[in-house]
């Protein structure tokens, strides 16, 4: 009889934990959101000119604003960028990196106008880097993203980096 009571007690406690987990899952909200930002880049004329253009991104937007204090998980499902709205030296080049918080995400050695004209879309695919960025966004921190390196152009170049980050977010509303 004592074994039966102990077994029943263990079963009752396990059922309590399972029920709590199921209740917790019921209070979670899953949704998708997108961060769309544009970085205006101005490249000065000259050879071996230092290029360092950055901007801050964060998770605070219309979709997330009411959940900012209760976000449990953030996963980046896609991180892409492209160069648009080019003007300047059609032969101007950039050798450098697209970075997030100083960490290299994508290498570049390009003639900028050719990339713009081709409509090239660059994708960040390194899972460890994406997880690091997602973790910072989840904790409410800003992430500094941009382009750094050297440029060479006979006349100044101006273009825009259009950044799109698709996110899956889980928030616990209770």
XYZ file of C-alpha atoms in Angstrom:
174
model
C 0.000 0.000 0.000
C 2.870 2.360 0.846
C 4.373 1.766 -2.620
C 1.028 2.512 -4.234
C 0.708 5.793 -2.315
C 4.275 6.803 -3.232
C 3.633 5.929 -6.866
C 0.399 7.934 -6.835
C 2.182 10.892 -5.193
C 4.970 10.850 -7.796
C 2.404 10.600 -10.588
C 0.429 13.514 -9.090
C 3.563 15.706 -8.863
C 4.545 14.863 -12.468
C 1.049 15.704 -13.656
C 1.353 19.064 -11.882
C 4.607 19.879 -13.709
C 3.186 18.789 -17.063
C 0.082 20.882 -16.490
C 2.163 23.936 -15.588
C 4.158 23.569 -18.801
C 0.963 23.288 -20.832
C -0.515 26.355 -19.112
C 2.721 28.252 -19.749
C 2.546 27.316 -23.438
C -1.021 28.654 -23.589
C 0.177 32.066 -22.402
C 2.790 32.347 -25.149
C 2.261 34.372 -28.317
C 4.221 33.512 -31.463
C 4.427 36.037 -34.278
C 6.604 37.101 -37.186
C 7.964 40.588 -37.702
C 10.395 42.287 -40.037
C 13.058 44.893 -39.408
C 13.463 47.114 -42.490
C 16.177 49.744 -42.248
C 18.122 51.810 -44.734
C 21.702 52.970 -44.329
C 22.736 55.904 -46.501
C 26.361 55.509 -47.532
C 28.559 58.327 -48.830
C 31.959 57.350 -50.215
C 34.489 60.152 -50.606
C 36.497 60.429 -53.825
C 40.061 59.149 -53.705
C 42.157 56.001 -53.460
C 42.290 53.782 -50.369
C 39.722 55.947 -48.591
C 38.535 54.563 -45.256
C 34.873 53.564 -45.314
C 32.942 53.163 -42.060
C 29.189 53.718 -42.272
C 26.967 52.231 -39.567
C 23.500 52.401 -38.022
C 21.757 50.951 -34.986
C 18.930 48.453 -35.315
C 16.688 47.043 -32.605
C 13.603 44.906 -32.213
C 11.312 47.750 -31.171
C 8.630 48.137 -33.835
C 4.847 48.227 -34.146
C 4.592 44.411 -33.893
C 6.803 44.044 -30.823
C 6.259 47.213 -28.775
C 3.641 45.723 -26.430
C 5.749 42.590 -25.830
C 9.218 44.108 -25.305
C 9.397 43.176 -21.611
C 8.117 39.615 -22.073
C 9.972 38.354 -25.144
C 11.175 34.800 -24.541
C 12.737 33.912 -27.867
C 13.854 35.576 -31.098
C 14.969 33.680 -34.171
C 16.232 35.260 -37.380
C 14.678 33.456 -40.334
C 16.257 35.678 -42.986
C 18.849 38.484 -43.010
C 19.429 40.123 -46.390
C 20.534 43.449 -47.785
C 20.959 45.054 -51.164
C 22.434 48.254 -52.518
C 20.041 50.735 -54.149
C 19.823 54.354 -55.335
C 23.365 54.674 -56.653
C 24.953 57.877 -57.928
C 28.578 58.747 -58.599
C 31.622 57.031 -60.079
C 30.416 54.067 -62.158
C 33.822 52.385 -61.738
C 34.125 53.026 -57.990
C 35.046 50.036 -55.844
C 34.686 48.922 -52.248
C 36.819 46.274 -50.594
C 35.560 45.542 -47.116
C 32.943 43.858 -44.982
C 29.332 44.079 -43.951
C 29.501 43.918 -40.145
C 27.338 43.629 -37.040
C 28.850 44.899 -33.782
C 32.298 44.699 -35.376
C 31.885 41.069 -36.484
C 32.341 40.387 -40.189
C 29.179 38.977 -41.780
C 29.881 39.229 -45.537
C 33.072 40.071 -47.488
C 32.939 42.567 -50.352
C 35.241 43.286 -53.273
C 32.939 44.996 -55.723
C 32.291 47.661 -58.282
C 29.309 49.278 -56.548
C 27.334 50.374 -59.626
C 27.497 46.857 -61.099
C 26.067 45.393 -57.878
C 23.269 47.973 -57.803
C 22.423 47.484 -61.492
C 22.366 43.697 -61.098
C 19.992 43.937 -58.109
C 22.278 41.632 -56.128
C 20.845 40.522 -52.797
C 23.384 39.602 -50.130
C 22.393 37.103 -47.445
C 23.853 36.531 -43.997
C 23.817 32.762 -43.465
C 26.219 32.026 -40.592
C 23.937 30.500 -37.948
C 26.209 31.366 -35.012
C 26.323 35.018 -36.074
C 22.558 35.110 -36.622
C 21.996 33.590 -33.170
C 24.270 36.189 -31.568
C 22.355 39.017 -33.242
C 18.997 37.439 -32.293
C 20.137 37.112 -28.677
C 21.031 40.809 -28.536
C 17.721 41.789 -30.090
C 15.854 39.543 -27.629
C 17.525 41.215 -24.659
C 16.518 44.640 -25.971
C 19.990 45.718 -27.033
C 20.773 47.697 -30.169
C 22.956 46.085 -32.819
C 25.395 48.255 -34.788
C 25.416 47.173 -38.431
C 27.129 48.651 -41.451
C 29.916 48.524 -43.984
C 33.606 49.077 -43.350
C 36.690 48.833 -45.509
C 38.385 50.878 -48.222
C 37.086 52.525 -51.340
C 38.533 53.798 -54.566
C 36.644 56.215 -56.789
C 37.405 59.263 -58.913
C 34.211 61.025 -57.829
C 32.146 60.502 -54.699
C 29.609 57.663 -54.610
C 26.308 57.698 -52.801
C 24.057 54.689 -52.340
C 21.691 53.109 -49.848
C 21.954 49.725 -48.143
C 18.432 48.345 -47.718
C 18.506 45.834 -44.827
C 15.704 43.318 -44.202
C 15.692 41.011 -41.182
C 12.781 38.573 -40.796
C 12.173 37.367 -37.232
C 10.120 34.752 -35.414
C 9.299 36.008 -31.924
C 7.833 34.245 -28.891
C 6.492 36.321 -26.017
C 4.920 35.200 -22.744
C 1.902 37.400 -22.126
C 1.369 36.290 -18.511
